[in-house]
PDB file of C-alpha atoms in Angstrom:
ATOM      1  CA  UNK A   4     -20.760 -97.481 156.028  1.00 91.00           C
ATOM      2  CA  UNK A   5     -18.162 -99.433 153.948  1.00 97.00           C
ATOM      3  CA  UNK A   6     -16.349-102.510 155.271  1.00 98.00           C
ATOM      4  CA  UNK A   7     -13.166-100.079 155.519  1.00 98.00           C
ATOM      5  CA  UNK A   8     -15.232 -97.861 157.258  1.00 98.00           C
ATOM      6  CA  UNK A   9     -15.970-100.280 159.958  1.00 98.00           C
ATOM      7  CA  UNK A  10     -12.325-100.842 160.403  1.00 98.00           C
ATOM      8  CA  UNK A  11     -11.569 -97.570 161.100  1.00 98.00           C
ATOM      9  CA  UNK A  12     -13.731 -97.276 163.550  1.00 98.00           C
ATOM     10  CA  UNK A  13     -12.835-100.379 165.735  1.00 98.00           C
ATOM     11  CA  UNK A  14      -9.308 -99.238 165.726  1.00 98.00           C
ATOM     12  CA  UNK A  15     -10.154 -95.528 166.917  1.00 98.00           C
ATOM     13  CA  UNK A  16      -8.506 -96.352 170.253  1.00 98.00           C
ATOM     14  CA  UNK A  17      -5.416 -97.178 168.421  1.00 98.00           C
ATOM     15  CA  UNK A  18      -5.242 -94.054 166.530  1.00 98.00           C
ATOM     16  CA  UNK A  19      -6.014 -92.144 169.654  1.00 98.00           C
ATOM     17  CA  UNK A  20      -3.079 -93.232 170.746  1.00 98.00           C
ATOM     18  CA  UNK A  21      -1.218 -92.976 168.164  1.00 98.00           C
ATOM     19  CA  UNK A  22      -2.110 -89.259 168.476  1.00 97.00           C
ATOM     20  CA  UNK A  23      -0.369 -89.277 171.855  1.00 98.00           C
ATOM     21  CA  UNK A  24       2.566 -90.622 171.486  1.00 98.00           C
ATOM     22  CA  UNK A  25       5.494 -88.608 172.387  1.00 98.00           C
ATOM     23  CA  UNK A  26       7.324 -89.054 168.949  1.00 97.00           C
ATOM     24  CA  UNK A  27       4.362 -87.409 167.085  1.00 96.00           C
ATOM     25  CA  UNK A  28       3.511 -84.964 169.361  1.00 97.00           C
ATOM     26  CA  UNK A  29       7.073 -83.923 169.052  1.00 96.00           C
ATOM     27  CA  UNK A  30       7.037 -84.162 165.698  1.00 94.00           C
ATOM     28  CA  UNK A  31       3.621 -81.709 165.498  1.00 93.00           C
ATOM     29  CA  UNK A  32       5.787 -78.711 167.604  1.00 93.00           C
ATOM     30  CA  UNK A  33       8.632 -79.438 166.193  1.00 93.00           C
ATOM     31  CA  UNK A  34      11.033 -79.932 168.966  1.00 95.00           C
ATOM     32  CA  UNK A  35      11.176 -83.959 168.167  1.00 95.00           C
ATOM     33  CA  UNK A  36      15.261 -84.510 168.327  1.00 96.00           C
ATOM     34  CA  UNK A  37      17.287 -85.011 165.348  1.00 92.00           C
ATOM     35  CA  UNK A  38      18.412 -88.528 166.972  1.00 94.00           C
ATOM     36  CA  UNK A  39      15.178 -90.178 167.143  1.00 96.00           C
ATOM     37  CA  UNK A  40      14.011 -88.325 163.790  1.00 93.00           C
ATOM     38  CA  UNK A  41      17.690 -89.886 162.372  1.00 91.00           C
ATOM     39  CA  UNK A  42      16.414 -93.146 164.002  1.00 94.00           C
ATOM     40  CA  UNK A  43      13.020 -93.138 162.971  1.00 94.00           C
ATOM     41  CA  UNK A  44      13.924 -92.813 159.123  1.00 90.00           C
ATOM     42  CA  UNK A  45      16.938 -95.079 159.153  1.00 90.00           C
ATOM     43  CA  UNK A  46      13.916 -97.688 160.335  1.00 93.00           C
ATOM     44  CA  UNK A  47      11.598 -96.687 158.189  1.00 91.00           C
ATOM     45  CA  UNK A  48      13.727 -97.227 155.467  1.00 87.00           C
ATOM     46  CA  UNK A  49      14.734-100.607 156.153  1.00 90.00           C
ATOM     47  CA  UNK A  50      10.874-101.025 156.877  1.00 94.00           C
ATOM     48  CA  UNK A  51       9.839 -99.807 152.995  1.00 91.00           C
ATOM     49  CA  UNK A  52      12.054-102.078 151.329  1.00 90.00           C
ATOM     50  CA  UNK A  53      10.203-105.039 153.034  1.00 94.00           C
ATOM     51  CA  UNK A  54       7.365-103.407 152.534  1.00 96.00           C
ATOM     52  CA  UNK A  55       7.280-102.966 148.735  1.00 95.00           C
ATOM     53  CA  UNK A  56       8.177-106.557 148.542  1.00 96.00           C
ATOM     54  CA  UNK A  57       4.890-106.938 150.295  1.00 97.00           C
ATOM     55  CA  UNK A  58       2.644-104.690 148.194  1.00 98.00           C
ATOM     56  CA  UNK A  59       4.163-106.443 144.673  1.00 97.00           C
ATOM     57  CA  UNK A  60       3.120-109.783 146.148  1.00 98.00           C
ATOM     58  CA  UNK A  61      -0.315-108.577 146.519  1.00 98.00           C
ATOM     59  CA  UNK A  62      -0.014-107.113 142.795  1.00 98.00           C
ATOM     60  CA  UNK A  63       0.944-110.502 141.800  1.00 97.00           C
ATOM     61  CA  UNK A  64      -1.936-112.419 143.525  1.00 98.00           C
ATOM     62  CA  UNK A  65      -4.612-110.273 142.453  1.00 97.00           C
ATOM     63  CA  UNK A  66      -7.103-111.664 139.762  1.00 95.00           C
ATOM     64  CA  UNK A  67      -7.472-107.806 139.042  1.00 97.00           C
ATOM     65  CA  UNK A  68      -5.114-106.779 136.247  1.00 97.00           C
ATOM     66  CA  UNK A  69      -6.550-103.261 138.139  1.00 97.00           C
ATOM     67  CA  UNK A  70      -5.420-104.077 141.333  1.00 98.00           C
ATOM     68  CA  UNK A  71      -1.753-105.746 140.007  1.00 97.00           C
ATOM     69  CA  UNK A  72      -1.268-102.239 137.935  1.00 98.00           C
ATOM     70  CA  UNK A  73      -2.117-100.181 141.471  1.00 97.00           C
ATOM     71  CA  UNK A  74       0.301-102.405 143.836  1.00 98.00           C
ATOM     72  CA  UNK A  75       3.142-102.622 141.233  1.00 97.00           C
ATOM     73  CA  UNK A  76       2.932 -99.007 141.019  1.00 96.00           C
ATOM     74  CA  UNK A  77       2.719 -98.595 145.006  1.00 95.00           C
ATOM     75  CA  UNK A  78       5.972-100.807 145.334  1.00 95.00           C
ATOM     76  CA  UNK A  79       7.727 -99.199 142.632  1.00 92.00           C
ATOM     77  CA  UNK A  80       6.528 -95.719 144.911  1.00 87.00           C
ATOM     78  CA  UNK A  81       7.638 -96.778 147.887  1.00 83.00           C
ATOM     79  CA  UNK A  82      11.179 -97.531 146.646  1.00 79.00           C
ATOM     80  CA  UNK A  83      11.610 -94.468 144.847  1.00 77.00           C
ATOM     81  CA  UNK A  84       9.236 -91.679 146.060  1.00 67.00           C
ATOM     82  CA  UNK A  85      10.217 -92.170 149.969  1.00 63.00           C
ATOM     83  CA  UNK A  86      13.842 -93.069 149.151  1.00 68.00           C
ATOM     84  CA  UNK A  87      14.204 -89.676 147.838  1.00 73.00           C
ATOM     85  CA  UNK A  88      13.047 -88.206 151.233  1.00 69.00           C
ATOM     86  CA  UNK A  89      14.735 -90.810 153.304  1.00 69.00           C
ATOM     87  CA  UNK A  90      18.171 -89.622 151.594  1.00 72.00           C
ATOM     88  CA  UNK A  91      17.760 -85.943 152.316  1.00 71.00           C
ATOM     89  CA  UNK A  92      18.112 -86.420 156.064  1.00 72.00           C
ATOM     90  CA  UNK A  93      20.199 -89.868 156.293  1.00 73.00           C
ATOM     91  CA  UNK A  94      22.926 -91.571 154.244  1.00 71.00           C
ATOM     92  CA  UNK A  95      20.553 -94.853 153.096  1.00 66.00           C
ATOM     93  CA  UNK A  96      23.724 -96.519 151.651  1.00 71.00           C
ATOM     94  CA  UNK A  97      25.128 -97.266 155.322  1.00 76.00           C
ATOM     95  CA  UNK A  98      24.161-100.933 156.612  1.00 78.00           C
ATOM     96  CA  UNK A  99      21.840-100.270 159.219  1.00 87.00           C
ATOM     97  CA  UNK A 100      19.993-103.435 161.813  1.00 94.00           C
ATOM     98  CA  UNK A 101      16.813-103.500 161.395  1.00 97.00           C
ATOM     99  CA  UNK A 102      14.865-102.966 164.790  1.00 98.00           C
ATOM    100  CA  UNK A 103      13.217-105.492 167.268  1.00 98.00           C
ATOM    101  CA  UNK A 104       9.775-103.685 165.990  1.00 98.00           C
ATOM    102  CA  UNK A 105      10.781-103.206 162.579  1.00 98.00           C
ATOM    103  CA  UNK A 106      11.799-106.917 162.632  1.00 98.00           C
ATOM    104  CA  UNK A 107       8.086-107.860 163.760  1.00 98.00           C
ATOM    105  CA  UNK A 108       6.189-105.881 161.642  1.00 98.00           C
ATOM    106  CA  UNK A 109       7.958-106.394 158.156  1.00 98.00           C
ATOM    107  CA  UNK A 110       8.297-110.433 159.335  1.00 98.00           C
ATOM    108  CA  UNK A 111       4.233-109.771 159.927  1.00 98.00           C
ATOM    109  CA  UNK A 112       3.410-108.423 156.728  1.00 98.00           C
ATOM    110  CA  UNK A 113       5.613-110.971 154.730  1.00 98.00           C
ATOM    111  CA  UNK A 114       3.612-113.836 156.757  1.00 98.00           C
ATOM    112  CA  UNK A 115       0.492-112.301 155.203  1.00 98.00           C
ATOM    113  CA  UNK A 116       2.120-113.010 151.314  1.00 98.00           C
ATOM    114  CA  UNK A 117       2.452-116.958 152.175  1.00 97.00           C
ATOM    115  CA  UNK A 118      -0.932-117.036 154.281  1.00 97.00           C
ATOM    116  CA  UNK A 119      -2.909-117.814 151.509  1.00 95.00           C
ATOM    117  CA  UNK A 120      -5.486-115.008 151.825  1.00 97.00           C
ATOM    118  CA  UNK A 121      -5.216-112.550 149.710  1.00 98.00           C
ATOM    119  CA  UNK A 122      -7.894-110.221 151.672  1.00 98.00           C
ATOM    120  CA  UNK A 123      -5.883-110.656 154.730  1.00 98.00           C
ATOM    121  CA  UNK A 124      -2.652-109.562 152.518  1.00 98.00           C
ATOM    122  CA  UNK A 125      -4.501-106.310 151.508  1.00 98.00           C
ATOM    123  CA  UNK A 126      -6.032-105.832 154.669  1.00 98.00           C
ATOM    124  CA  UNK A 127      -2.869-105.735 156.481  1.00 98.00           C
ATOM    125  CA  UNK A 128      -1.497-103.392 153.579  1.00 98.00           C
ATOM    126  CA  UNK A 129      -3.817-100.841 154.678  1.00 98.00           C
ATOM    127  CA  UNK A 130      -2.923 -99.598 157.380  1.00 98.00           C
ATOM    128  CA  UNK A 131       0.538 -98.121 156.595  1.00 96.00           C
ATOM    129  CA  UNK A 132      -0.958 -95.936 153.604  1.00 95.00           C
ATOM    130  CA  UNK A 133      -4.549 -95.078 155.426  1.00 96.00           C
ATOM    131  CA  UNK A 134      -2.440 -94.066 158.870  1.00 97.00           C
ATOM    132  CA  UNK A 135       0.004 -92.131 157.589  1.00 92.00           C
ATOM    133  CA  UNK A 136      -2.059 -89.916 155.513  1.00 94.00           C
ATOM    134  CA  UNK A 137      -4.344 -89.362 158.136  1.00 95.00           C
ATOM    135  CA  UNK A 138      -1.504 -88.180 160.185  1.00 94.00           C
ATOM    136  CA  UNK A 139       0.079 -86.335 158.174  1.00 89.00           C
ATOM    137  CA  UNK A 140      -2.812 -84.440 156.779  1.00 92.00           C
ATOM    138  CA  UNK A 141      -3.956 -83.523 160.426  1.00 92.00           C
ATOM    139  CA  UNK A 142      -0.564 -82.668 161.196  1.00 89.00           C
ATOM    140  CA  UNK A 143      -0.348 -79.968 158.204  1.00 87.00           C
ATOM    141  CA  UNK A 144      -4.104 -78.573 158.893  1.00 88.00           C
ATOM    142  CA  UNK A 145      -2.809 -77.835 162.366  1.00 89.00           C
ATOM    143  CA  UNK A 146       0.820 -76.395 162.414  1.00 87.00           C
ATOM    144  CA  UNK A 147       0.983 -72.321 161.483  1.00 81.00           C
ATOM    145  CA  UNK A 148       3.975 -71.239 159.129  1.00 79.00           C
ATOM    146  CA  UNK A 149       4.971 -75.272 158.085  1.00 81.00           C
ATOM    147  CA  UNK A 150       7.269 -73.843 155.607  1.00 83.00           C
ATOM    148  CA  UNK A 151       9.663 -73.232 158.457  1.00 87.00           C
ATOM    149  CA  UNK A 152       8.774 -76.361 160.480  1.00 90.00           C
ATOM    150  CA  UNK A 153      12.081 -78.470 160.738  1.00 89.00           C
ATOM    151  CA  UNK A 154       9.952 -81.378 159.590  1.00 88.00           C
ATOM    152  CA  UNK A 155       7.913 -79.781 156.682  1.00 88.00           C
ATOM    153  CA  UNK A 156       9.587 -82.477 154.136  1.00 82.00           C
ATOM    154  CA  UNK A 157       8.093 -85.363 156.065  1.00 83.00           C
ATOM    155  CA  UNK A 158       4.629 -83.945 156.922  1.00 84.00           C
ATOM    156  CA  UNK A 159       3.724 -82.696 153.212  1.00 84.00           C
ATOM    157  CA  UNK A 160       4.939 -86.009 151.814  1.00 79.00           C
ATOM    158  CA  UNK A 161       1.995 -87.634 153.566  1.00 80.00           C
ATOM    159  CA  UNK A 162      -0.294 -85.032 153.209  1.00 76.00           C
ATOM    160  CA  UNK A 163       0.188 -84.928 148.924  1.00 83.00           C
ATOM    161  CA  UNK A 164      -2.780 -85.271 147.391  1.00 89.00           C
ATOM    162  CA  UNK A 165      -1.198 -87.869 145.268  1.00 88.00           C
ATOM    163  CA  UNK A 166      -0.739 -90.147 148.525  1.00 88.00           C
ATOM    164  CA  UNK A 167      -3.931 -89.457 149.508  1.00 92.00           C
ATOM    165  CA  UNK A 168      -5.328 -90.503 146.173  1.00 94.00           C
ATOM    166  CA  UNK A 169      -3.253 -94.031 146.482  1.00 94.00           C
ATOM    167  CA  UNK A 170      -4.818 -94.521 150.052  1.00 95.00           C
ATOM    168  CA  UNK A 171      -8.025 -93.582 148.774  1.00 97.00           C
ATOM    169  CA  UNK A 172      -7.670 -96.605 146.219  1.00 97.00           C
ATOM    170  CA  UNK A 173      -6.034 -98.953 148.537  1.00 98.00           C
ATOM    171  CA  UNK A 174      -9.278 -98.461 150.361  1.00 98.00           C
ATOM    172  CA  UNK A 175     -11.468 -99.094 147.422  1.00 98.00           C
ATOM    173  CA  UNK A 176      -9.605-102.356 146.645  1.00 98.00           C
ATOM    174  CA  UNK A 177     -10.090-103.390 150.071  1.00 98.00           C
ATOM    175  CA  UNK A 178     -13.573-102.960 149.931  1.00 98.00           C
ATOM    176  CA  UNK A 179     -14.178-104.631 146.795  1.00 98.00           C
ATOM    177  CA  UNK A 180     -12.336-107.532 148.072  1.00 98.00           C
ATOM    178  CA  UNK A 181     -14.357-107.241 150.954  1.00 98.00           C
ATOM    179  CA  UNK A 182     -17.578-107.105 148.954  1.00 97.00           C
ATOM    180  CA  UNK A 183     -16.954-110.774 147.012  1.00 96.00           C
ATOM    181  CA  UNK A 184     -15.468-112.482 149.920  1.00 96.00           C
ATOM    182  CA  UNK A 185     -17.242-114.645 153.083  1.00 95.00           C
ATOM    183  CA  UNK A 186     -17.348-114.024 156.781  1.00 96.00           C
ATOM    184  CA  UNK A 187     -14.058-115.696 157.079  1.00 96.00           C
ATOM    185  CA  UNK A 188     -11.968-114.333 154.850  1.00 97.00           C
ATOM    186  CA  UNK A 189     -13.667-110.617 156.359  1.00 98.00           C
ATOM    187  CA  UNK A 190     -12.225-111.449 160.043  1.00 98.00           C
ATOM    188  CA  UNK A 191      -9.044-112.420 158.140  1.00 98.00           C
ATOM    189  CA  UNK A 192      -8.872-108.823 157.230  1.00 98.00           C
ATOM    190  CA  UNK A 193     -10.088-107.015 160.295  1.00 98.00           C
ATOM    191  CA  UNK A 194      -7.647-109.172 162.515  1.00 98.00           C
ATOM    192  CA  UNK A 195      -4.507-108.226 160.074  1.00 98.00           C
ATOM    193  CA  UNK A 196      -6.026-104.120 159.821  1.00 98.00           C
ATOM    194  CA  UNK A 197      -5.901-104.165 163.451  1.00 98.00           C
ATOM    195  CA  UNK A 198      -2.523-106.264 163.744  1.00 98.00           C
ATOM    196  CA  UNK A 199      -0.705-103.960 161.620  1.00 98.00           C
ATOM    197  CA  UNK A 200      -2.409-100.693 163.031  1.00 98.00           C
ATOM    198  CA  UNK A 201      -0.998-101.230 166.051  1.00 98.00           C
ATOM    199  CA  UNK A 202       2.509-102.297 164.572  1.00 98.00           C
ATOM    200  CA  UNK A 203       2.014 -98.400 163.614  1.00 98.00           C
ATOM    201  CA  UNK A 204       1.822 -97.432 167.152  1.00 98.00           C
ATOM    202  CA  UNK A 205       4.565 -99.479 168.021  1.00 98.00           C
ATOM    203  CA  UNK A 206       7.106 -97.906 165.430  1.00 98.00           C
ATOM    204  CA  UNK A 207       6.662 -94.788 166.138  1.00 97.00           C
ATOM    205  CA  UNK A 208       7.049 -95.626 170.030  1.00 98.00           C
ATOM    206  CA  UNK A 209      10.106 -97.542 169.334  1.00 98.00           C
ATOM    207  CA  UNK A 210      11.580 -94.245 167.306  1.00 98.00           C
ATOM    208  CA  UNK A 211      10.389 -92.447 170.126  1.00 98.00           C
ATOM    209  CA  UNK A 212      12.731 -94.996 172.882  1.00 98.00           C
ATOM    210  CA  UNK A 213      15.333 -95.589 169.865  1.00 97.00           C
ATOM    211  CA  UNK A 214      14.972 -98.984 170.708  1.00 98.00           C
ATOM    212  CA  UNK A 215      17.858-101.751 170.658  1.00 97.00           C
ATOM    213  CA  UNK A 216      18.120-105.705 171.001  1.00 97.00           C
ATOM    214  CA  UNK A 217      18.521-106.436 174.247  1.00 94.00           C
ATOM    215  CA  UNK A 218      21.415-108.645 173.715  1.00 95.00           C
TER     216      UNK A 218
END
């Protein structure tokens, strides 16, 4: 068992649940509405752009001129690769307010860049890659005839083998940083996998509720 592997299997509630929400099980039978879909990638947007701000911090604190190439390349990706599928289904160029969840978790992530702890940065990374292609490729092993599955764009693009290749590396870097660190800095980066595993949960659910400020 790697130190990745561990996490995985603390957060198995979470990803139970994750499995149960009613935006993915929507999304799986494909009668998910084109409102919260709309919703959902007009947040998830707005979400990436914080996000590869996040992974090319990481790529600049690494000691690893290995690790800086692989997040520079994953923030460069996540700019350009998902753009492309966010602008098939939504205009991206209209101002949009960022969510109360999508607030949290991007403000969450960025708190990880000025922590200090580089193993909690990467730790909290994780999730976002690990999740989604683990959903996505379980989505696509169980839906018949996906090439007329109104959301056949968004499933594939998590189940590529190229994504699964850059999780399967964000992994590795996670472990290795796991390998030459302490005790501490290893809660560090269980407490931000699990953080930021259930800021998955809680993006999907808000998509889900198409949730609003309050006031």
């Amino acid at each position: 068992m790697t130190f990745t592997d561990d996490l995985w299997a603390a957060t198995l509630p979470i990803r139970n649940a994750i499995d149960r929400l009613p935006f993915v099980v929507a999304l799986e039978d494909g009668t998910l509405s084109e409102d919260k879909f709309t919703y959902y990638l007009e947040q998830d947007a707005l979400y990436l752009g914080a996000y590869a701000r996040v992974l090319a911090a990481a790529g600049a604190q690494s000691s690893s001129p290995d690790h800086l190439i692989f997040w520079s390349e994953r923030a460069a990706s996540a700019i350009q690769v998902e753009r492309t599928l966010h602008e098939s289904f939504v205009d991206t160029s209209i101002p949009r307010v960022p969510s109360p969840t999508c607030t949290a978790y991007t403000s969450y992530l960025l708190s990880l860049v000025t922590s200090g702890s580089l193993a909690a940065l990467v730790g909290g990374i994780l999730p976002c890659f690990w999740i989604y292609e683990d959903v996505g490729r379980r989505l696509k092993s169980r839906i018949s005839g996906l090439a007329n599955h109104p959301f056949e764009a968004w499933i594939t693009t998590y189940d590529d083998p190229a994504f699964t290749a850059a999780a399967n590396e964000a992994r590795a870097i996670v472990d290795e940083i796991a390998e030459q660190t302490g005790p501490r800095e290893q809660h560090l980066m269980q407490d931000a996998f699990t953080t930021a595993a259930r800021y998955e949960w809680m993006f999907w659910d808000a998509a889900w509720r198409k949730e609003i400020w309050p006031v």
